[in-house]
C-alpha positions as MATLAB code, in Angstrom:
seq = 'MEQAKYDQDRIWDYFQNEGVESFARSQGRLEFLARRLRPGTRALNVGVGDGALERMAAKKGVDIHSLDPSNRTIESLRKQLGLGEKAQVGYCQAMPFPDEYFDVVVMSEVLEHLDEDVFVATLAEVKRVLRPGGRFIGTVPAREKLEDSIVVCPHCGNLFHRWGHKRSFSVDTLAAGLKQCFLVDSIYEIFFIDWESVGWWRKLQGLVKKFLSWRGIGTYGICRNIYFCAHKPS';
ca = [
      28.613   18.495  -37.180;
      29.752   17.751  -40.777;
      32.749   15.749  -39.514;
      30.386   13.754  -37.267;
      28.237   12.893  -40.296;
      31.333   11.801  -42.223;
      32.471    9.550  -39.381;
      28.983    8.019  -39.033;
      28.873    7.325  -42.770;
      32.182    5.492  -42.986;
      31.815    3.333  -39.892;
      28.107    2.474  -40.054;
      28.125    1.850  -43.811;
      30.881   -0.737  -43.438;
      29.394   -2.682  -40.528;
      25.886   -2.714  -42.013;
      27.026   -4.015  -45.376;
      30.432   -5.754  -45.610;
      30.554   -6.299  -41.845;
      26.936   -7.304  -41.311;
      27.999  -10.461  -39.438;
      28.846   -8.170  -36.517;
      25.108   -8.137  -35.735;
      24.850  -11.932  -35.486;
      24.610  -11.942  -31.681;
      22.105   -9.101  -31.308;
      19.015  -11.327  -31.530;
      18.276  -11.448  -27.791;
      18.572   -7.676  -27.417;
      16.363   -6.958  -30.424;
      13.716   -9.475  -29.362;
      13.606   -7.735  -25.967;
      12.947   -4.390  -27.692;
      10.453   -5.830  -30.178;
       8.339   -7.120  -27.297;
       7.961   -3.504  -26.180;
       6.406   -2.433  -29.498;
       2.629   -2.764  -29.569;
       0.779   -3.823  -32.737;
      -0.730   -0.897  -34.594;
       1.680    1.707  -33.237;
       3.818    3.829  -35.551;
       7.464    3.258  -34.622;
      10.792    4.546  -35.922;
      13.972    2.483  -35.646;
      17.112    4.610  -35.893;
      20.207    2.648  -36.925;
      19.038   -0.344  -38.948;
      21.860   -2.836  -38.438;
      20.898   -5.925  -40.423;
      17.162   -5.112  -40.392;
      16.258   -7.738  -37.769;
      14.195   -5.365  -35.617;
      12.222   -4.221  -38.651;
      11.401   -7.814  -39.544;
      10.290   -8.598  -35.973;
       8.177   -5.441  -35.739;
       6.498   -5.932  -39.115;
       5.644   -9.536  -38.212;
       3.686   -8.405  -35.122;
       1.789   -5.660  -36.937;
       3.819   -2.588  -35.984;
       3.804    0.277  -38.500;
       7.594    0.314  -38.661;
       9.747    3.079  -40.166;
      13.533    3.189  -40.460;
      16.315    5.781  -40.542;
      19.951    5.096  -41.366;
      22.816    7.058  -42.977;
      23.694    4.176  -45.333;
      22.059    4.325  -48.769;
      22.879    0.662  -49.402;
      21.322   -0.441  -46.124;
      18.085    1.476  -46.726;
      17.764    0.241  -50.311;
      18.248   -3.348  -49.135;
      15.617   -2.906  -46.415;
      13.113   -1.407  -48.854;
      13.506   -4.432  -51.102;
      13.245   -6.956  -48.257;
      10.168   -5.543  -46.517;
       8.598   -3.223  -49.092;
       8.846   -0.243  -46.747;
       9.132    2.312  -49.548;
       9.357    5.862  -48.179;
       8.955    4.583  -44.622;
      12.670    3.743  -44.811;
      14.751    6.903  -45.174;
      18.425    7.781  -45.536;
      19.397   10.395  -42.976;
      20.905   11.248  -39.622;
      19.570   11.025  -36.103;
      20.418   14.687  -35.526;
      18.346   15.799  -38.564;
      15.476   13.344  -39.078;
      13.473   13.614  -42.350;
      10.105   13.007  -40.644;
       7.286   15.371  -39.573;
       6.717   16.760  -36.086;
       4.829   14.531  -33.617;
       4.655   11.671  -36.116;
       5.654    8.585  -34.076;
       4.322    6.723  -31.062;
       7.741    5.179  -30.362;
      11.344    5.886  -31.374;
      13.886    3.073  -30.911;
      17.649    3.613  -30.769;
      19.578    0.466  -29.858;
      23.385    0.709  -29.641;
      23.403    4.126  -31.345;
      23.816    6.857  -28.725;
      27.330    5.698  -27.820;
      28.443    6.596  -31.374;
      27.577   10.287  -30.939;
      29.756   13.083  -29.631;
      28.251   15.639  -27.249;
      26.886   18.088  -29.834;
      25.296   15.365  -31.953;
      23.930   13.637  -28.844;
      22.149   16.811  -27.717;
      20.819   17.497  -31.230;
      19.621   13.891  -31.504;
      17.609   14.049  -28.288;
      15.946   17.232  -29.541;
      15.059   15.527  -32.834;
      13.631   12.460  -31.108;
      11.484   14.756  -28.993;
      10.342   16.657  -32.088;
       9.173   13.588  -34.049;
       7.442   11.944  -31.048;
       3.818   12.689  -30.307;
       3.094   14.011  -26.787;
       3.392   11.048  -24.438;
       5.317    9.053  -27.049;
       8.064    6.699  -25.865;
      11.806    6.752  -26.526;
      13.337    3.305  -25.900;
      16.691    1.699  -26.565;
      19.976    0.354  -25.266;
      23.618    1.375  -24.913;
      26.678   -0.538  -23.661;
      27.006   -0.274  -19.887;
      30.088    1.362  -18.364;
      32.233    0.611  -21.399;
      35.974    1.224  -21.089;
      36.504    2.946  -24.424;
      40.294    2.683  -24.187;
      40.073   -1.131  -24.259;
      38.832   -1.052  -27.860;
      41.223    1.519  -29.336;
      43.013    0.398  -32.505;
      45.437    2.123  -34.860;
      45.047    2.586  -38.607;
      48.106    0.962  -40.270;
      47.973    3.492  -43.145;
      47.606    6.869  -41.399;
      48.442    6.048  -37.787;
      45.207    7.520  -36.419;
      43.768    5.946  -33.277;
      40.062    5.104  -33.187;
      37.516    2.935  -31.384;
      37.028   -0.290  -33.342;
      33.217    0.146  -33.324;
      33.222    3.927  -33.624;
      32.081    4.506  -30.039;
      32.621    8.012  -28.671;
      30.785    7.918  -25.333;
      30.528    5.615  -22.339;
      27.393    5.586  -20.194;
      26.426    4.581  -16.703;
      22.792    4.473  -15.625;
      23.237    7.849  -13.926;
      24.953    9.643  -16.824;
      22.494    8.306  -19.390;
      19.517    9.268  -17.222;
      20.938   12.782  -16.800;
      21.282   13.131  -20.566;
      17.783   11.865  -21.294;
      16.277   14.231  -18.729;
      17.290   17.165  -20.914;
      14.297   16.363  -23.126;
      12.287   13.510  -21.588;
      10.748   12.069  -18.470;
      12.567    8.819  -17.658;
      10.228    5.908  -16.897;
      12.733    3.079  -16.534;
      16.487    2.679  -16.850;
      18.629   -0.239  -15.680;
      21.501   -2.547  -16.581;
      20.672   -5.848  -18.244;
      22.519   -8.831  -19.707;
      21.072  -10.265  -22.935;
      21.400  -13.887  -24.042;
      21.162  -14.712  -27.740;
      19.351  -18.057  -27.641;
      19.240  -18.608  -31.389;
      22.827  -18.270  -32.625;
      24.887  -19.975  -29.911;
      25.369  -23.581  -28.784;
      24.273  -25.116  -25.498;
      27.614  -24.463  -23.776;
      27.411  -20.748  -24.603;
      23.794  -20.694  -23.458;
      24.767  -22.252  -20.131;
      27.545  -19.698  -19.737;
      25.040  -16.983  -20.549;
      22.646  -18.200  -17.859;
      25.443  -18.203  -15.276;
      26.481  -14.685  -16.251;
      22.886  -13.507  -16.183;
      22.408  -14.942  -12.679;
      25.605  -13.291  -11.459;
      24.500  -10.061  -13.130;
      21.187  -10.163  -11.220;
      23.136  -10.677   -7.982;
      25.416   -7.733   -8.771;
      28.496   -9.944   -9.131;
      30.863   -9.047  -11.960;
      32.340  -11.683  -14.285;
      35.248  -11.347  -16.680;
      34.159  -10.515  -20.215;
      30.517   -9.957  -19.334;
      28.834   -7.632  -21.814;
      26.119   -5.654  -20.109;
      23.791   -3.093  -21.606;
      21.651   -0.292  -20.239;
      18.004   -0.375  -21.249;
      16.082    2.882  -21.117;
      12.466    3.890  -21.587;
      11.494    7.561  -21.452;
       8.556    9.581  -22.744;
       7.892   13.018  -24.180;
       5.938   15.223  -21.763;
       2.306   15.743  -22.788;
];
């Protein structure tokens, strides 16, 4: 568990600060999730990224809270949005929030970073902080081939996934994991298009890929995600 925390710290702290441009194409995915947050609800976003989901949620009147292992990321978010103690430094497997506190917990592109023990502990924590009937929503990469993103450290020779991913999910394996703690309402593969940060040619390519995705036809380089929505039993 302590080694998992150390790994999370090093990888997430880099990408959310020096490597924040890695989130530039996440707009479409985050807008999709933000549309599923109702004004007036108390929501927790786990894994802040560049803070885009927090900004979207706050704009539509969601009582948004944040959790991230990076001190620098949380301090930056507190300054940007004035979240104060609603933004906390911590880990998804040990959340510093009370029991049955949230209406919704969001985890987008987070679960794939967790090994089995941390994954199980995280689901238990999400269940603990959700009110009865509360929703757990998010995304993971779909059917990722982890070996395709393995790189080697030139200093120590260790092999690692370039984004720190430790798990690959299909709809069936993710659903089976979620069912340990939740009732699954909806889970399916989806292809997101980022309309804001790409040119017209990329948008056209995105539309073609999305159409082929709907028809179940694979295309080279297509990046699909799995969206899930589950709820805590009443």
